[in-house]
């Protein structure tokens, strides 16, 4: 990570940031390899790994058959055997075919073996809706995975995190799932000059504010930021928090922010029932109930398999307008003006 | 095409099969353009080059038979008799679409035609087909469950589990593998240790035959033979249809994994070109006949586009309908 360019004007897409992270990891450690469907010849289904096969060869950029359970499980085994695999599951939707391996092996082996084993595998998955791909290709299951003890769930939302979280994940002795929202791949931004590493422990305040905390992650972060801009014009200053890591949750940062703003809206692309938003809400209620000026609100995906038609999909997903409306309901509940 | 098949070809039948393939081809070519015009969104997987499989198989399958398909299923849906209007309207995301705009290109459904979708999880349809066949068997009905899938699916556990179950219980399933040689960018021999798919099926003790999937008569004959045996209690069968997709995997595929010459060579063996020249050389069809069929197919597609354009959107207030069963009038 030391050779990260200090040039203050490096503009890069999220996709390129992930690719650079992969390149660094492959260059820096001969035990690291990438495997998954169409990561090599095809260049990655979202073009993330384009060019890596040419640079690193087929031993380290391994195209797999359509066999999610087998190659994710093989990643787990390879990690046990001393390698540092990066397994790409094309999208979280297909990870359901590997769920047994992830939940019953990756997540349990350390504890179940009484601490003898550890599984330093990194699994990258594209996630999310918003591209009219229909129900089977639009799941946001990262909150679901965050239910599982033994896994670390990381969601890079910014260019910096896209560029640097992978190294942190590879440095972890535990299985880490990295969720890349497919809507973010084309996003452009600047790398923070001089930033050489990030952690896998802390949430980040992406916009400071005083009146309400918007808790978000992934693509929802940008919806929250857009909503915050709109609210600011009305004189409501929202603090926008990027969870970054869904498990283990950085409770301290969430609670500190809510103690300050006394109101919270959780924005989560998962379905509402049993969601990550439900978990965050509960933590706030458990720890800051008496400091709240209003009930906690949630903006989640409607409880439907995400539909294809654009107007229906838009209506199903969290949006800046729905976030603003949720904040209005809280401010109404908490303020007399 | 075998000489025996040629001898028995009638003009009427030959034109019927050609018509079935031209309808699909016109539809797909129009979809390609409509995607560029942003009328169709999401993922779009076109069937160009593989038309003989859908056209030949649907000739044989009966209305009572159940069909399960993949995300590359426009051809199956249209050949099955779902109206182009309904399919096109679905691609537009309209209320009049065969899935009321909720499914899109990858999720076409029509219960009245026993068309059980449009599954976009590779190999996800196979276990469902096994279950549909179980329902036939346990209710003493004679229908067959026909399941289309690509050769990429053969690597998935669900393929192997499904073949085993179907064979173990001797269920009336016809597994129709459309082997177009590539699963996205992964060539068959880069994904399979054993590239002969029929060998895998035989390992589960079911009859399996490789078929020239570019020859619509060969497809039809193979499906007829297999379905007859299955209907008579012979247990499941697998047909490996050797075919090729002429277009990219989807609309986002730069096709780095194959070269133009290969595509061109296959295009020369294409199912429509070869049938056309055969029918002409047998004196069963004139160029005029061909032109007429093509015109009719295009007119049908034009009408479908018009229907889709003028159809209403599902009201947003109905977003949460159908998550649980409701009786649809
Ligand atoms: C379980 C699963 N893994 C990955 C994908 C992504 N994907 C969609 S189509 C496809 C290739 C499938 O190839 P094949 O089965 O040969 O069918 P074809 O597309 O060639 O018709 C892949 C990898 C998916 N939809 N489902």
XYZ file of C-alpha atoms and ligand atoms in Angstrom:
692
model
C 0.000 0.000 0.000
C 3.043 2.269 0.393
C 3.275 2.875 -3.322
C -0.125 4.527 -3.368
C 0.171 7.674 -5.451
C 0.398 10.844 -3.378
C -0.855 12.880 -6.350
C -3.760 14.887 -4.940
C -5.758 14.735 -8.177
C -6.076 10.996 -8.782
C -9.587 10.480 -10.086
C -10.575 6.885 -10.399
C -13.707 4.822 -10.699
C -14.828 2.500 -7.956
C -14.273 -0.385 -10.380
C -10.686 0.682 -11.049
C -10.107 1.179 -7.346
C -11.107 -2.430 -6.656
C -8.930 -3.605 -9.526
C -5.946 -1.673 -8.184
C -6.551 -3.208 -4.785
C -6.546 -6.679 -6.341
C -3.395 -5.880 -8.281
C -1.609 -4.709 -5.134
C -2.673 -7.787 -3.233
C -1.514 -10.133 -5.979
C 1.784 -8.326 -6.361
C 2.406 -8.090 -2.661
C 1.850 -11.686 -1.631
C 2.458 -14.811 -3.720
C -0.057 -16.705 -1.579
C -2.870 -14.471 -2.797
C -4.909 -15.617 -5.781
C -8.275 -14.727 -7.278
C -10.868 -17.250 -8.370
C -14.433 -17.096 -9.566
C -16.689 -17.303 -12.576
C -15.391 -15.406 -15.592
C -12.772 -13.463 -13.629
C -10.124 -14.310 -16.253
C -10.920 -14.616 -19.955
C -14.126 -12.638 -19.735
C -12.517 -9.928 -17.635
C -15.005 -10.161 -14.784
C -18.750 -9.840 -15.215
C -18.495 -6.235 -14.026
C -15.067 -5.800 -15.672
C -13.383 -5.497 -12.283
C -10.674 -8.061 -12.991
C -10.045 -6.994 -16.583
C -6.370 -7.335 -17.478
C -5.411 -9.320 -14.389
C -5.207 -12.642 -16.227
C -2.674 -11.156 -18.635
C -0.645 -9.768 -15.762
C -0.764 -12.640 -13.295
C -1.511 -15.711 -15.383
C -4.109 -18.473 -15.053
C -2.637 -20.021 -11.904
C -3.466 -16.932 -9.900
C -6.462 -15.643 -11.847
C -8.524 -18.787 -11.915
C -11.710 -19.087 -13.936
C -14.038 -21.524 -12.246
C -16.954 -23.530 -13.584
C -20.450 -22.554 -12.479
C -20.027 -24.313 -9.162
C -20.472 -21.776 -6.387
C -20.596 -24.278 -3.569
C -17.449 -26.039 -4.768
C -15.268 -23.046 -5.450
C -16.294 -21.105 -2.368
C -15.696 -24.228 -0.325
C -12.379 -24.670 -2.113
C -11.496 -21.118 -1.120
C -12.161 -22.045 2.472
C -10.009 -25.153 2.143
C -7.228 -23.239 0.426
C -7.259 -20.737 3.276
C -6.986 -23.593 5.773
C -4.092 -24.901 3.733
C -2.108 -21.699 3.981
C -3.125 -19.688 0.914
C -4.847 -16.300 0.888
C -7.694 -16.772 -1.555
C -9.860 -13.998 -2.878
C -13.022 -15.663 -4.089
C -15.305 -13.662 -6.336
C -18.915 -14.718 -6.297
C -20.371 -12.907 -9.280
C -23.281 -11.546 -7.265
C -24.698 -12.142 -3.817
C -27.688 -13.775 -5.480
C -25.550 -16.743 -6.511
C -23.891 -16.950 -3.124
C -27.048 -18.714 -1.989
C -25.683 -21.789 -3.734
C -22.588 -21.493 -1.534
C -24.416 -20.562 1.632
C -23.736 -23.892 3.266
C -19.996 -23.482 2.813
C -20.039 -19.899 4.030
C -22.247 -20.489 7.032
C -21.364 -24.015 8.076
C -17.655 -23.961 7.295
C -16.172 -20.491 6.949
C -18.133 -19.034 9.840
C -17.874 -21.937 12.264
C -14.483 -23.578 11.892
C -12.549 -21.278 14.178
C -14.929 -21.609 17.101
C -15.991 -25.186 16.481
C -12.377 -26.357 16.418
C -11.746 -24.693 19.745
C -9.606 -22.052 18.130
C -7.286 -24.440 16.307
C -8.325 -23.358 12.838
C -8.838 -20.022 11.200
C -10.204 -19.298 7.757
C -8.551 -16.248 6.205
C -10.636 -16.247 3.036
C -11.913 -13.091 1.378
C -15.143 -13.390 -0.565
C -16.085 -10.504 -2.860
C -19.673 -10.197 -3.992
C -21.573 -7.674 -6.078
C -24.818 -6.775 -4.377
C -27.909 -4.679 -4.684
C -30.719 -3.553 -6.938
C -31.371 -0.531 -9.100
C -30.514 -1.867 -12.527
C -33.867 -3.438 -13.425
C -32.441 -6.927 -13.163
C -35.514 -8.477 -11.597
C -36.027 -10.340 -8.354
C -33.395 -13.051 -8.683
C -30.603 -10.593 -9.496
C -31.419 -7.748 -7.133
C -31.009 -9.101 -3.646
C -29.288 -7.158 -0.869
C -28.391 -9.954 1.487
C -25.452 -8.388 3.316
C -27.644 -7.739 6.342
C -28.562 -11.396 6.298
C -24.911 -12.413 6.280
C -24.322 -9.978 9.125
C -26.498 -12.284 11.215
C -23.752 -14.898 11.247
C -21.123 -14.943 14.024
C -17.677 -15.754 12.679
C -17.979 -13.656 9.544
C -16.777 -10.113 9.069
C -19.003 -8.156 6.721
C -17.459 -5.163 5.000
C -19.203 -2.803 2.606
C -16.925 -0.376 0.777
C -19.021 2.611 -0.280
C -16.315 5.142 -1.034
C -13.425 5.174 -3.476
C -10.975 5.006 -0.575
C -12.661 1.954 0.894
C -12.930 0.304 -2.528
C -9.190 0.853 -2.879
C -8.072 -0.118 0.621
C -10.555 -2.439 2.302
C -9.334 -5.495 0.438
C -5.886 -5.240 2.006
C -7.452 -4.977 5.430
C -9.620 -7.988 4.658
C -6.610 -10.031 3.553
C -4.764 -9.069 6.712
C -7.602 -10.450 8.809
C -7.305 -14.043 10.040
C -11.089 -14.380 9.710
C -13.395 -14.872 6.743
C -14.356 -11.478 5.334
C -17.203 -10.870 2.916
C -16.765 -7.701 0.846
C -19.983 -6.414 -0.673
C -19.618 -4.143 -3.695
C -22.868 -2.472 -4.743
C -23.224 -2.880 -8.477
C -24.456 0.672 -8.786
C -21.163 2.014 -7.488
C -18.786 0.434 -10.018
C -19.048 3.394 -12.415
C -18.841 6.013 -9.680
C -15.836 8.295 -9.991
C -14.047 9.978 -7.158
C -10.729 10.993 -5.762
C -8.485 8.946 -3.564
C -7.547 10.723 -0.370
C -3.909 11.683 -0.860
C -1.547 9.864 1.450
C -4.141 7.472 2.856
C -2.386 4.107 2.979
C -4.757 1.887 4.883
C -8.229 1.622 6.367
C -9.562 -0.473 9.230
C -12.327 -3.047 9.405
C -13.618 -1.822 12.748
C -15.136 1.610 12.474
C -18.093 3.354 10.986
C -17.359 6.756 9.457
C -19.137 10.085 9.629
C -19.385 11.168 5.988
C -21.212 14.404 6.736
C -21.386 16.030 10.134
C -24.723 17.333 11.361
C -26.664 18.160 14.478
C -30.366 17.453 13.952
C -30.703 13.838 12.864
C -28.409 10.883 12.175
C -28.851 9.065 8.878
C -27.310 5.620 9.267
C -26.505 3.994 5.937
C -24.021 1.899 3.985
C -23.208 0.993 0.387
C -25.251 2.713 -2.293
C -27.667 3.965 0.359
C -24.922 6.248 1.638
C -25.288 8.408 -1.451
C -29.039 8.505 -1.120
C -28.591 9.639 2.473
C -26.093 12.306 1.421
C -28.479 13.586 -1.257
C -31.281 13.689 1.284
C -29.007 15.544 3.703
C -28.327 18.214 1.074
C -32.044 18.701 0.528
C -32.707 18.845 4.279
C -29.936 21.364 4.736
C -31.800 23.797 2.490
C -34.667 23.645 4.976
C -32.319 24.251 7.859
C -32.153 20.638 9.020
C -28.563 19.448 9.391
C -28.312 15.698 9.049
C -25.284 13.735 10.151
C -24.619 10.952 7.678
C -22.983 7.835 8.980
C -21.472 5.155 6.745
C -21.491 1.877 8.656
C -18.699 0.399 6.481
C -18.649 -2.781 8.562
C -21.949 -4.543 9.213
C -20.427 -7.155 11.463
C -19.135 -6.529 14.019
C -21.167 -3.328 14.205
C -19.410 -0.207 15.428
C -21.985 0.533 18.071
C -19.959 3.273 19.721
C -19.952 5.528 16.670
C -23.660 5.003 16.042
C -24.644 5.716 19.625
C -22.349 8.738 19.936
C -23.907 10.286 16.853
C -27.467 9.605 17.968
C -26.752 10.998 21.444
C -25.732 14.185 19.713
C -28.559 14.490 17.186
C -31.258 12.752 19.274
C -32.923 11.360 16.169
C -32.093 8.552 13.774
C -33.213 7.241 10.415
C -31.725 3.978 9.208
C -31.418 3.584 5.452
C -31.001 -0.012 4.339
C -31.557 -1.623 0.956
C -32.484 -4.879 2.661
C -36.100 -5.733 3.410
C -37.393 -4.186 6.621
C -38.418 -7.289 8.549
C -35.486 -8.845 10.323
C -33.129 -6.403 8.639
C -29.826 -4.841 9.516
C -31.892 -1.684 9.988
C -33.841 -3.556 12.648
C -30.607 -4.461 14.403
C -29.255 -0.914 14.337
C -32.601 0.390 15.571
C -32.595 -2.045 18.445
C -29.089 -1.088 19.517
C -30.091 2.564 19.538
C -33.238 1.816 21.520
C -31.306 -0.367 23.965
C -28.614 2.208 24.610
C -29.954 5.658 23.877
C -33.692 5.368 24.376
C -33.967 8.176 26.894
C -31.891 10.507 24.771
C -34.122 10.224 21.726
C -36.458 13.048 20.800
C -38.403 10.889 18.384
C -38.901 7.234 17.532
C -36.244 5.714 15.285
C -37.374 5.531 11.647
C -36.340 3.189 8.886
C -36.213 3.494 5.117
C -35.862 0.014 3.644
C -36.794 -1.845 0.491
C -40.491 -2.645 0.186
C -41.257 -6.211 1.194
C -41.424 -7.530 -2.335
C -39.089 -9.491 -4.572
C -37.614 -6.513 -6.448
C -39.688 -6.027 -9.622
C -38.318 -5.387 -13.132
C -40.327 -2.377 -14.307
C -38.467 0.812 -13.526
C -41.305 2.664 -11.834
C -41.998 -0.332 -9.616
C -38.349 -0.897 -8.785
C -37.888 2.783 -7.957
C -40.926 2.648 -5.719
C -39.573 -0.425 -3.953
C -36.113 0.936 -3.142
C -34.999 3.542 -0.609
C -34.773 6.990 -2.193
C -33.674 10.444 -1.072
C -37.333 11.535 -1.133
C -38.343 8.722 1.219
C -35.442 9.584 3.522
C -36.461 13.254 3.587
C -40.038 12.248 4.340
C -38.874 10.015 7.182
C -36.837 12.859 8.654
C -39.820 15.176 8.394
C -41.897 12.714 10.351
C -39.261 12.702 13.116
C -38.711 16.420 13.237
C -42.475 16.815 13.356
C -42.566 14.410 16.252
C -39.733 16.071 18.119
C -40.071 19.772 17.434
C -42.901 22.131 18.083
C -42.068 24.375 15.095
C -30.439 -33.984 -41.835
C -30.803 -37.621 -42.608
C -32.137 -38.675 -45.976
C -34.957 -40.465 -44.218
C -36.029 -37.226 -42.600
C -35.720 -35.412 -45.902
C -37.871 -37.937 -47.663
C -40.695 -37.401 -45.204
C -40.564 -33.602 -45.147
C -43.682 -31.969 -46.433
C -43.782 -28.419 -47.712
C -46.290 -27.526 -45.056
C -44.216 -28.878 -42.211
C -40.987 -27.395 -43.502
C -42.560 -23.968 -43.783
C -44.101 -24.308 -40.334
C -40.701 -24.924 -38.749
C -39.114 -22.123 -40.722
C -41.912 -19.805 -39.693
C -41.392 -20.740 -36.045
C -37.698 -19.898 -36.256
C -38.189 -16.687 -38.217
C -40.655 -15.435 -35.634
C -38.026 -15.890 -32.933
C -35.235 -14.379 -35.021
C -37.270 -11.283 -35.900
C -38.310 -10.890 -32.309
C -34.748 -11.116 -31.035
C -33.348 -8.762 -33.660
C -35.969 -6.224 -32.684
C -35.158 -6.678 -28.995
C -31.544 -5.913 -29.770
C -32.559 -2.583 -31.293
C -35.064 -1.807 -28.586
C -32.344 -2.267 -26.005
C -30.280 0.371 -27.788
C -33.330 2.624 -27.685
C -33.586 1.933 -23.948
C -37.093 0.539 -24.270
C -35.894 -2.750 -22.815
C -33.656 -2.597 -19.750
C -31.994 -4.956 -17.314
C -30.215 -8.006 -18.629
C -31.142 -9.177 -22.109
C -29.940 -12.560 -23.385
C -30.747 -13.176 -27.020
C -31.384 -16.551 -28.621
C -30.075 -15.909 -32.147
C -28.551 -19.089 -33.539
C -30.378 -21.434 -31.192
C -33.853 -21.134 -32.717
C -33.964 -24.715 -33.976
C -33.987 -26.043 -30.436
C -37.078 -24.158 -29.307
C -38.866 -24.540 -32.627
C -38.162 -28.253 -32.955
C -38.932 -29.133 -29.341
C -42.177 -27.175 -29.147
C -43.431 -28.992 -32.242
C -43.527 -32.119 -30.161
C -44.425 -30.955 -26.683
C -48.135 -30.878 -25.974
C -50.200 -28.262 -24.164
C -50.391 -30.490 -21.077
C -46.607 -30.760 -20.844
C -44.798 -28.442 -18.452
C -41.939 -26.209 -19.587
C -39.135 -24.809 -17.446
C -36.603 -22.459 -18.949
C -33.767 -20.042 -18.285
C -33.100 -16.335 -18.674
C -32.480 -16.928 -22.402
C -36.073 -17.912 -22.942
C -37.783 -15.559 -25.390
C -37.565 -18.267 -28.058
C -39.017 -20.946 -25.815
C -41.851 -18.667 -24.740
C -42.789 -17.593 -28.243
C -42.525 -21.089 -29.711
C -44.653 -22.339 -26.838
C -47.423 -20.053 -27.986
C -47.246 -17.184 -25.544
C -48.274 -14.256 -27.692
C -45.528 -11.934 -28.843
C -47.632 -9.080 -27.558
C -47.464 -10.379 -24.022
C -43.771 -11.172 -24.235
C -42.864 -7.803 -25.716
C -45.026 -5.974 -23.194
C -43.166 -7.825 -20.448
C -39.843 -6.646 -21.830
C -41.236 -3.125 -21.694
C -42.264 -3.716 -18.087
C -45.923 -3.108 -18.876
C -49.036 -4.316 -17.081
C -50.054 -6.356 -20.113
C -46.799 -8.310 -20.029
C -46.935 -12.031 -19.353
C -45.586 -11.376 -15.831
C -47.327 -8.011 -15.402
C -44.053 -6.146 -15.802
C -42.536 -7.656 -12.701
C -40.348 -10.234 -14.373
C -38.757 -8.690 -17.453
C -36.734 -10.554 -20.049
C -35.384 -13.200 -17.683
C -38.692 -14.050 -16.031
C -41.397 -14.815 -18.571
C -44.281 -16.849 -17.157
C -47.583 -18.112 -18.480
C -49.396 -20.567 -16.258
C -52.084 -21.127 -18.886
C -49.389 -22.486 -21.209
C -47.722 -24.388 -18.392
C -44.670 -22.192 -18.923
C -43.000 -22.069 -15.528
C -40.448 -19.419 -16.336
C -37.706 -17.824 -16.909
C -35.247 -18.818 -14.134
C -32.153 -16.598 -13.915
C -30.181 -18.726 -11.502
C -28.108 -21.104 -13.558
C -29.452 -24.661 -13.040
C -32.197 -23.316 -10.773
C -34.909 -24.690 -13.017
C -33.842 -28.315 -13.003
C -35.100 -29.301 -9.544
C -38.404 -27.575 -10.289
C -38.801 -29.619 -13.449
C -38.176 -32.755 -11.414
C -40.978 -31.712 -9.084
C -43.369 -30.950 -11.925
C -42.674 -34.425 -13.251
C -43.265 -35.919 -9.818
C -46.650 -34.190 -9.777
C -47.489 -35.811 -13.111
C -46.460 -39.227 -11.961
C -48.206 -39.150 -8.590
C -51.414 -37.868 -10.159
C -51.297 -40.529 -12.854
C -51.112 -38.017 -15.669
C -49.108 -38.496 -18.805
C -47.497 -35.119 -19.252
C -43.766 -34.577 -19.457
C -41.755 -31.828 -17.790
C -39.324 -30.361 -20.302
C -36.435 -28.397 -18.883
C -34.154 -26.159 -20.956
C -30.738 -25.171 -19.635
C -27.305 -24.272 -20.936
C -24.212 -26.438 -20.767
C -22.816 -24.115 -18.108
C -25.464 -25.460 -15.755
C -23.979 -28.919 -16.011
C -21.219 -27.906 -13.585
C -23.697 -27.014 -10.858
C -24.651 -29.433 -8.127
C -28.310 -28.883 -8.949
C -27.788 -30.513 -12.338
C -26.359 -33.656 -10.799
C -28.827 -33.820 -7.945
C -31.730 -33.362 -10.332
C -30.617 -35.986 -12.815
C -30.079 -38.470 -10.044
C -33.452 -37.825 -8.450
C -35.305 -37.940 -11.751
C -33.662 -41.203 -12.662
C -33.972 -42.780 -9.225
C -37.711 -42.101 -9.178
C -38.139 -42.696 -12.923
C -39.825 -39.373 -13.445
C -41.059 -38.049 -16.778
C -38.486 -35.303 -17.264
C -36.907 -34.325 -20.546
C -33.646 -32.499 -19.880
C -32.860 -30.296 -22.850
C -29.313 -29.054 -22.635
C -28.598 -26.241 -25.059
C -24.888 -26.629 -25.536
C -23.774 -23.391 -27.195
C -20.168 -24.020 -26.098
C -19.825 -20.980 -23.847
C -21.094 -20.110 -20.411
C -20.615 -16.366 -20.592
C -16.893 -16.301 -21.456
C -16.060 -19.779 -20.256
C -15.671 -22.378 -22.980
C -16.986 -25.837 -22.187
C -13.544 -27.456 -22.103
C -12.328 -24.851 -19.638
C -15.133 -25.692 -17.233
C -15.755 -29.408 -17.572
C -13.350 -32.272 -17.012
C -15.674 -34.461 -19.093
C -17.000 -32.418 -21.985
C -19.436 -35.042 -23.250
C -22.618 -34.139 -21.456
C -24.397 -37.308 -22.478
C -21.768 -39.302 -20.600
C -22.719 -37.531 -17.409
C -26.384 -38.290 -17.937
C -25.658 -41.944 -18.615
C -23.814 -42.079 -15.327
C -27.235 -41.487 -13.777
C -28.636 -44.324 -15.866
C -30.731 -42.300 -18.209
C -30.818 -42.304 -21.959
C -28.869 -39.465 -23.450
C -28.241 -38.433 -27.023
C -26.293 -35.636 -28.650
C -28.226 -33.877 -31.402
C -27.267 -31.414 -34.117
C -29.035 -28.446 -32.618
C -28.680 -26.458 -35.824
C -30.912 -28.938 -37.652
C -34.499 -28.347 -36.689
C -35.629 -31.701 -38.110
C -33.017 -33.519 -36.090
C -34.150 -31.685 -32.972
C -37.768 -32.471 -33.629
C -37.082 -36.137 -34.315
C -34.913 -36.535 -31.220
C -37.454 -34.842 -28.974
C -40.258 -36.942 -30.472
C -38.395 -40.146 -29.783
C -37.455 -39.146 -26.259
C -40.889 -37.859 -25.310
C -42.560 -41.013 -26.564
C -40.380 -43.175 -24.342
C -40.788 -40.889 -21.374
C -44.573 -40.816 -21.750
C -44.628 -44.573 -21.824
C -42.946 -44.773 -18.457
C -39.367 -45.073 -19.644
C -38.040 -42.590 -17.131
C -36.170 -39.372 -17.812
C -33.915 -38.616 -20.759
C -31.386 -35.993 -21.683
C -30.817 -34.485 -25.088
C -27.703 -32.460 -25.680
C -28.521 -29.941 -28.381
C -25.282 -28.820 -30.004
C -25.798 -25.242 -30.993
C -24.179 -21.812 -30.860
C -25.221 -18.358 -29.836
C -24.562 -15.790 -32.525
C -24.778 -12.760 -30.312
C -23.021 -11.771 -27.134
C -23.949 -13.479 -23.863
C -25.903 -10.389 -22.850
C -25.781 -6.753 -23.808
C -22.701 -6.111 -21.666
C -20.339 -8.649 -23.186
C -17.285 -7.471 -25.161
C -16.718 -11.084 -26.324
C -13.022 -11.205 -25.553
C -13.161 -14.996 -25.348
C -13.941 -15.923 -28.971
C -13.006 -14.597 -32.352
C -15.097 -13.359 -35.223
C -14.043 -16.163 -37.539
C -15.510 -18.735 -35.188
C -18.806 -16.877 -35.024
C -18.899 -16.507 -38.809
C -18.220 -20.197 -39.318
C -21.151 -21.072 -37.091
C -23.387 -18.519 -38.746
C -22.895 -20.390 -42.011
C -24.290 -23.462 -40.250
C -27.147 -21.440 -38.763
C -30.529 -23.130 -38.391
C -32.446 -20.697 -40.568
C -29.950 -20.518 -43.422
C -29.567 -24.264 -43.602
C -33.282 -25.018 -43.454
C -33.972 -22.392 -46.088
C -31.470 -23.801 -48.513
C -32.627 -27.357 -47.874
C -36.260 -26.563 -48.476
C -35.328 -24.711 -51.626
C -33.108 -27.459 -52.934
C -35.831 -30.018 -52.240
C -38.145 -27.832 -54.290
C -40.455 -27.359 -51.330
C -40.087 -23.615 -51.025
C -39.451 -20.581 -53.214
C -37.655 -17.362 -52.394
C -41.081 -15.748 -52.445
C -42.274 -18.085 -49.712
C -39.285 -17.125 -47.627
C -39.860 -13.423 -48.149
C -43.484 -13.807 -47.181
C -42.663 -15.656 -43.959
C -40.098 -13.069 -43.032
C -42.525 -10.241 -43.756
C -45.205 -11.866 -41.651
C -42.814 -12.394 -38.776
C -41.729 -8.780 -38.896
C -45.309 -7.590 -39.025
C -46.104 -9.660 -35.957
C -43.154 -8.131 -34.124
C -44.183 -4.622 -35.227
C -47.638 -5.229 -33.852
C -46.160 -6.506 -30.591
C -44.053 -3.368 -30.241
C -47.112 -1.241 -30.879
C -49.054 -3.224 -28.305
C -46.275 -2.818 -25.748
C -45.891 0.897 -26.470
C -49.583 1.588 -26.012
C -50.050 -0.643 -22.970
C -50.510 0.841 -19.503
C -48.068 0.621 -16.621
C -48.979 -1.366 -13.555
C -50.040 1.215 -10.970
C -47.326 1.852 -8.397
C -49.935 1.404 -5.698
C -50.022 -2.271 -6.717
C -46.317 -2.708 -5.972
C -46.906 -5.094 -3.096
C -49.502 -7.271 -4.811
C -48.813 -10.941 -5.515
C -46.162 -11.387 -2.845
C -48.628 -13.899 -1.471
C -51.224 -15.780 -3.476
C -54.327 -13.938 -4.430
C -56.909 -15.254 -6.854
C -56.301 -13.496 -10.122
C -59.538 -12.958 -11.969
C -25.910 -19.738 -10.056
C -25.508 -18.699 -11.019
N -24.218 -18.393 -11.165
C -23.843 -17.461 -12.045
C -24.758 -16.804 -12.804
C -24.318 -15.751 -13.816
N -24.503 -16.272 -15.164
C -25.633 -16.030 -15.840
S -25.695 -16.852 -17.277
C -24.184 -17.534 -17.038
C -23.638 -18.475 -18.050
C -24.493 -19.666 -18.208
O -24.109 -20.387 -19.324
P -24.959 -21.569 -19.890
O -25.578 -22.356 -18.798
O -24.104 -22.319 -20.832
O -26.161 -20.881 -20.686
P -26.116 -19.819 -21.864
O -26.062 -18.470 -21.234
O -24.946 -20.116 -22.707
O -27.403 -19.981 -22.583
C -23.645 -17.099 -15.832
C -22.319 -17.452 -15.345
C -26.110 -17.111 -12.600
N -27.095 -16.483 -13.265
N -26.462 -18.059 -11.717
